[in-house]
Amino acid sequence: MYVQEDTYRHKGMRKGLVRILQEKGITQPQVLQAILKIPRHVFFDNALVEHAYQDKAFPIGEGQTISQPYTVAFQTELLHVRPGDKVLEIGTGSGYQSCVLLELGAEVFTIEYNQVLYERTRKFLPMMGYQPHFFHGDGSKGLPAHAPYDKIIVTAGAPTVPSDLLGQLKEGGVLVIPVGNNTTQKMFRITRLADKKLLKEEFDNFSFVPLLGDKGWGKSAK
Ligand code: SAM
């Protein structure tokens, strides 16, 4: 495992990707700046490196994917991360989304269900200079030991909104989660207001790998 070089060519391709995201409606300067800074190609297998700056999801092994940059940017915008926010990410995967959250100044707690990806990303991210708090386990139940959080982001498609996650939000806290069936999910932003009231907002359709685990689709999506 090693960190690949970041060349002028890669930086140029990142500028192109940021332009595409702006054309698709991403506006928050901090989010665009993070995507401009983080070398996405280092998360890719050698065979796929040439595709790293396309606005597409790609396989990262274990049947999982690194999310499409537009999806990462869209979910991150919905979260409105402020420096110092305590953010729980469910579905560490490649670690790319964690890096974006860290660039925005968040303290990131990230949990991954798949042991191989957990081990790989836990070793790889610090080599790039990024240090979230890594956890292995079923994030469909959140991470109660470190709750409450300012923000929770779920990067896999859930069948319903797990109530455990709502219970782990601070008052004023925000959960961003895709909810739907095995192929298509709608993006929701749920804000926990005073008196445990919830504000639920609905956005576009996306297509995520399934959220596994007790409050997801179970042990396997099949
Ligand atoms: N945020 C990731 C990134 O930047 O690469 C996206 C990864 S992928 C779209 C979703 C990830 O969620 C997969 O790595 C998958 O193993 C993980 N996952 C699925 N169910 C989970 C669960 N119950 N708890 C934690 N992680 C889960």
Short mmCIF file of C-alpha atoms and ligand atoms in Angstrom, two decimals:
data_model
loop_
_atom_site.label_atom_id
_atom_site.label_comp_id
_atom_site.label_asym_id
_atom_site.label_seq_id
_atom_site.Cartn_x
_atom_site.Cartn_y
_atom_site.Cartn_z
CA MET A 1 0.00 0.00 0.00
CA TYR A 2 1.50 3.39 -0.99
CA VAL A 3 0.29 6.90 -1.78
CA GLN A 4 0.60 7.68 -5.49
CA GLU A 5 2.14 10.90 -6.76
CA ASP A 6 -0.15 13.90 -7.28
CA THR A 7 0.97 15.52 -10.55
CA TYR A 8 -0.05 18.74 -12.38
CA ARG A 9 -2.05 16.51 -14.71
CA HIS A 10 -4.05 15.14 -11.79
CA LYS A 11 -4.57 18.65 -10.41
CA GLY A 12 -5.80 19.78 -13.84
CA MET A 13 -8.26 16.88 -13.96
CA ARG A 14 -9.52 17.83 -10.49
CA LYS A 15 -10.21 21.37 -11.71
CA GLY A 16 -12.26 19.83 -14.52
CA LEU A 17 -14.20 17.71 -12.03
CA VAL A 18 -14.95 20.78 -9.89
CA ARG A 19 -16.29 22.60 -12.98
CA ILE A 20 -18.60 19.63 -13.69
CA LEU A 21 -19.87 19.70 -10.09
CA GLN A 22 -20.53 23.45 -10.35
CA GLU A 23 -22.47 22.90 -13.57
CA LYS A 24 -24.55 20.27 -11.72
CA GLY A 25 -25.43 22.81 -9.00
CA ILE A 26 -22.82 22.42 -6.23
CA THR A 27 -22.10 25.91 -4.87
CA GLN A 28 -20.56 25.77 -1.37
CA PRO A 29 -16.97 27.04 -1.80
CA GLN A 30 -15.59 24.92 1.08
CA VAL A 31 -16.98 21.73 -0.47
CA LEU A 32 -15.60 22.56 -3.92
CA GLN A 33 -12.25 23.52 -2.35
CA ALA A 34 -12.04 20.16 -0.55
CA ILE A 35 -12.71 18.25 -3.78
CA LEU A 36 -10.10 20.37 -5.56
CA LYS A 37 -7.55 19.53 -2.88
CA ILE A 38 -8.05 15.78 -2.25
CA PRO A 39 -6.34 13.48 -4.78
CA ARG A 40 -9.16 11.06 -5.66
CA HIS A 41 -6.89 8.93 -7.88
CA VAL A 42 -4.95 7.60 -4.89
CA PHE A 43 -8.11 5.73 -3.79
CA PHE A 44 -8.18 3.77 -7.06
CA ASP A 45 -6.62 0.49 -8.18
CA ASN A 46 -3.92 1.02 -10.82
CA ALA A 47 -6.21 -0.42 -13.49
CA LEU A 48 -8.87 2.25 -12.85
CA VAL A 49 -6.68 5.26 -12.06
CA GLU A 50 -7.40 6.96 -15.42
CA HIS A 51 -11.10 7.15 -14.48
CA ALA A 52 -10.58 8.79 -11.09
CA TYR A 53 -11.73 12.26 -12.14
CA GLN A 54 -14.87 11.19 -13.93
CA ASP A 55 -18.05 12.01 -12.04
CA LYS A 56 -18.81 8.35 -11.42
CA ALA A 57 -18.83 5.78 -8.62
CA PHE A 58 -16.16 3.04 -8.97
CA PRO A 59 -15.49 -0.34 -7.37
CA ILE A 60 -13.13 -0.44 -4.37
CA GLY A 61 -13.30 -4.21 -3.78
CA GLU A 62 -15.52 -6.30 -1.48
CA GLY A 63 -18.50 -5.47 -3.73
CA GLN A 64 -18.39 -1.82 -2.54
CA THR A 65 -17.84 1.52 -4.25
CA ILE A 66 -16.26 4.94 -3.83
CA SER A 67 -19.30 7.23 -4.23
CA GLN A 68 -19.76 9.48 -7.25
CA PRO A 69 -18.15 12.90 -6.56
CA TYR A 70 -21.49 14.65 -7.18
CA THR A 71 -23.11 12.46 -4.52
CA VAL A 72 -20.30 13.19 -2.03
CA ALA A 73 -20.60 16.92 -2.73
CA PHE A 74 -24.43 16.90 -2.55
CA GLN A 75 -24.56 15.04 0.77
CA THR A 76 -21.79 17.22 2.21
CA GLU A 77 -23.59 20.42 1.18
CA LEU A 78 -26.79 19.19 2.87
CA LEU A 79 -24.87 18.62 6.12
CA HIS A 80 -23.63 22.25 6.37
CA VAL A 81 -20.50 21.18 8.25
CA ARG A 82 -18.95 23.84 10.49
CA PRO A 83 -15.37 23.67 11.83
CA GLY A 84 -15.37 21.69 15.06
CA ASP A 85 -18.59 19.80 14.27
CA LYS A 86 -18.63 16.23 15.56
CA VAL A 87 -19.66 14.17 12.52
CA LEU A 88 -20.53 10.46 12.35
CA GLU A 89 -20.07 8.87 8.92
CA ILE A 90 -21.70 5.47 8.39
CA GLY A 91 -19.88 3.54 5.66
CA THR A 92 -16.17 4.45 5.66
CA GLY A 93 -15.53 2.59 2.40
CA SER A 94 -12.50 4.11 0.64
CA GLY A 95 -12.24 6.96 3.16
CA TYR A 96 -12.72 9.68 0.51
CA GLN A 97 -15.85 11.15 2.14
CA SER A 98 -14.04 11.20 5.51
CA CYS A 99 -11.26 13.28 3.93
CA VAL A 100 -13.83 15.78 2.60
CA LEU A 101 -15.38 16.12 6.08
CA LEU A 102 -11.93 16.54 7.67
CA GLU A 103 -11.05 19.26 5.14
CA LEU A 104 -14.16 21.13 6.34
CA GLY A 105 -12.76 21.10 9.88
CA ALA A 106 -14.99 18.39 11.36
CA GLU A 107 -13.99 15.83 13.98
CA VAL A 108 -14.93 12.67 12.11
CA PHE A 109 -16.10 9.36 13.58
CA THR A 110 -16.40 6.80 10.78
CA ILE A 111 -17.74 3.26 11.01
CA GLU A 112 -17.39 0.46 8.46
CA TYR A 113 -19.13 -2.95 8.45
CA ASN A 114 -16.72 -4.73 6.12
CA GLN A 115 -13.59 -5.89 7.95
CA VAL A 116 -11.29 -5.80 4.89
CA LEU A 117 -12.24 -2.23 3.97
CA TYR A 118 -12.03 -1.13 7.60
CA GLU A 119 -8.47 -2.50 7.94
CA ARG A 120 -7.35 -1.13 4.59
CA THR A 121 -8.71 2.40 5.06
CA ARG A 122 -7.60 2.65 8.69
CA LYS A 123 -4.02 2.11 7.50
CA PHE A 124 -4.24 4.15 4.30
CA LEU A 125 -5.82 7.46 5.37
CA PRO A 126 -3.17 8.41 7.96
CA MET A 127 -0.54 7.85 5.23
CA MET A 128 -2.28 10.68 3.36
CA GLY A 129 -2.34 12.86 6.45
CA TYR A 130 -6.02 12.32 7.30
CA GLN A 131 -7.00 11.03 10.74
CA PRO A 132 -10.64 10.36 11.52
CA HIS A 133 -11.59 8.04 14.41
CA PHE A 134 -12.07 4.60 12.81
CA PHE A 135 -14.57 1.98 14.00
CA HIS A 136 -15.50 -1.48 12.76
CA GLY A 137 -19.09 -2.61 13.19
CA ASP A 138 -22.74 -2.17 12.30
CA GLY A 139 -23.30 1.55 11.78
CA SER A 140 -27.02 1.06 11.09
CA LYS A 141 -27.32 1.37 14.89
CA GLY A 142 -25.03 4.41 14.89
CA LEU A 143 -22.12 4.67 17.28
CA PRO A 144 -23.75 5.27 20.69
CA ALA A 145 -20.47 5.21 22.63
CA HIS A 146 -19.47 8.60 21.17
CA ALA A 147 -22.92 10.19 20.74
CA PRO A 148 -24.35 12.81 20.51
CA TYR A 149 -23.24 14.16 17.11
CA ASP A 150 -23.77 17.49 15.36
CA LYS A 151 -24.13 15.71 12.04
CA ILE A 152 -24.62 12.12 10.81
CA ILE A 153 -24.09 11.11 7.18
CA VAL A 154 -25.09 7.67 5.88
CA THR A 155 -23.29 6.65 2.68
CA ALA A 156 -25.29 3.49 1.92
CA GLY A 157 -28.98 3.08 1.03
CA ALA A 158 -31.29 2.34 3.99
CA PRO A 159 -34.75 0.71 3.88
CA THR A 160 -36.04 3.17 6.54
CA VAL A 161 -34.58 5.89 8.78
CA PRO A 162 -33.06 4.04 11.77
CA SER A 163 -34.47 5.63 14.95
CA ASP A 164 -31.16 4.92 16.73
CA LEU A 165 -29.52 7.52 14.47
CA LEU A 166 -32.09 10.20 15.31
CA GLY A 167 -31.52 9.49 19.00
CA GLN A 168 -27.78 10.12 18.58
CA LEU A 169 -28.21 13.65 17.18
CA LYS A 170 -27.73 16.76 19.30
CA GLU A 171 -30.60 19.26 19.37
CA GLY A 172 -30.17 21.17 16.10
CA GLY A 173 -28.26 18.20 14.69
CA VAL A 174 -28.67 16.98 11.11
CA LEU A 175 -28.93 13.49 9.59
CA VAL A 176 -28.42 13.04 5.83
CA ILE A 177 -29.52 9.61 4.63
CA PRO A 178 -30.59 7.93 1.37
CA VAL A 179 -33.75 5.84 1.91
CA GLY A 180 -35.47 3.55 -0.58
CA ASN A 181 -35.22 0.11 -2.16
CA ASN A 182 -32.23 -1.91 -3.43
CA THR A 183 -31.77 0.17 -6.58
CA THR A 184 -33.02 3.72 -5.95
CA GLN A 185 -33.13 5.87 -2.86
CA LYS A 186 -34.38 9.36 -2.10
CA MET A 187 -32.05 11.67 -0.17
CA PHE A 188 -33.44 12.94 3.10
CA ARG A 189 -32.19 15.60 5.48
CA ILE A 190 -33.66 15.33 8.96
CA THR A 191 -33.01 18.07 11.51
CA ARG A 192 -33.62 17.42 15.19
CA LEU A 193 -35.43 20.49 16.54
CA ALA A 194 -36.27 21.45 20.13
CA ASP A 195 -38.64 19.14 22.05
CA LYS A 196 -37.48 16.16 19.92
CA LYS A 197 -39.46 17.49 16.93
CA LEU A 198 -38.04 16.55 13.52
CA LEU A 199 -37.89 18.57 10.31
CA LYS A 200 -37.78 16.16 7.34
CA GLU A 201 -36.73 17.45 3.90
CA GLU A 202 -36.71 15.36 0.72
CA PHE A 203 -34.30 15.71 -2.23
CA ASP A 204 -33.39 13.90 -5.49
CA ASN A 205 -33.04 10.19 -6.20
CA PHE A 206 -29.65 8.46 -5.93
CA SER A 207 -28.34 4.93 -6.23
CA PHE A 208 -26.26 3.59 -3.33
CA VAL A 209 -25.02 0.16 -2.29
CA PRO A 210 -27.27 -1.20 0.48
CA LEU A 211 -26.90 -0.31 4.14
CA LEU A 212 -26.37 -3.69 5.78
CA GLY A 213 -26.84 -4.64 9.42
CA ASP A 214 -29.66 -4.85 11.98
CA LYS A 215 -31.41 -1.59 11.06
CA GLY A 216 -30.47 -1.88 7.39
CA TRP A 217 -31.06 -4.73 4.95
CA GLY A 218 -29.62 -7.41 7.28
CA LYS A 219 -26.36 -9.34 6.97
CA SER A 220 -26.36 -9.36 3.18
CA ALA A 221 -28.40 -7.47 0.63
CA LYS A 222 -29.47 -10.66 -1.17
N1 SAM B 1 -18.18 6.95 2.18
C1 SAM B 1 -17.60 5.97 1.31
C2 SAM B 1 -16.46 6.50 0.48
O1 SAM B 1 -16.17 7.71 0.55
O2 SAM B 1 -15.80 5.71 -0.21
C3 SAM B 1 -18.68 5.33 0.46
C4 SAM B 1 -18.61 3.87 0.53
S1 SAM B 1 -19.83 2.84 -0.13
C5 SAM B 1 -20.89 3.77 -1.14
C6 SAM B 1 -20.81 2.42 1.31
C7 SAM B 1 -20.06 1.73 2.42
O3 SAM B 1 -20.99 1.45 3.47
C8 SAM B 1 -19.43 0.39 2.04
O4 SAM B 1 -18.06 0.42 2.32
C9 SAM B 1 -20.16 -0.63 2.93
O5 SAM B 1 -19.35 -1.71 3.34
C10 SAM B 1 -20.57 0.25 4.10
N2 SAM B 1 -21.68 -0.26 4.90
C11 SAM B 1 -22.80 -0.90 4.50
N3 SAM B 1 -23.59 -1.17 5.56
C12 SAM B 1 -22.95 -0.70 6.67
C13 SAM B 1 -23.26 -0.68 8.06
N4 SAM B 1 -24.36 -1.22 8.56
N5 SAM B 1 -22.37 -0.08 8.89
C14 SAM B 1 -21.22 0.49 8.43
N6 SAM B 1 -20.88 0.47 7.12
C15 SAM B 1 -21.74 -0.09 6.25
#
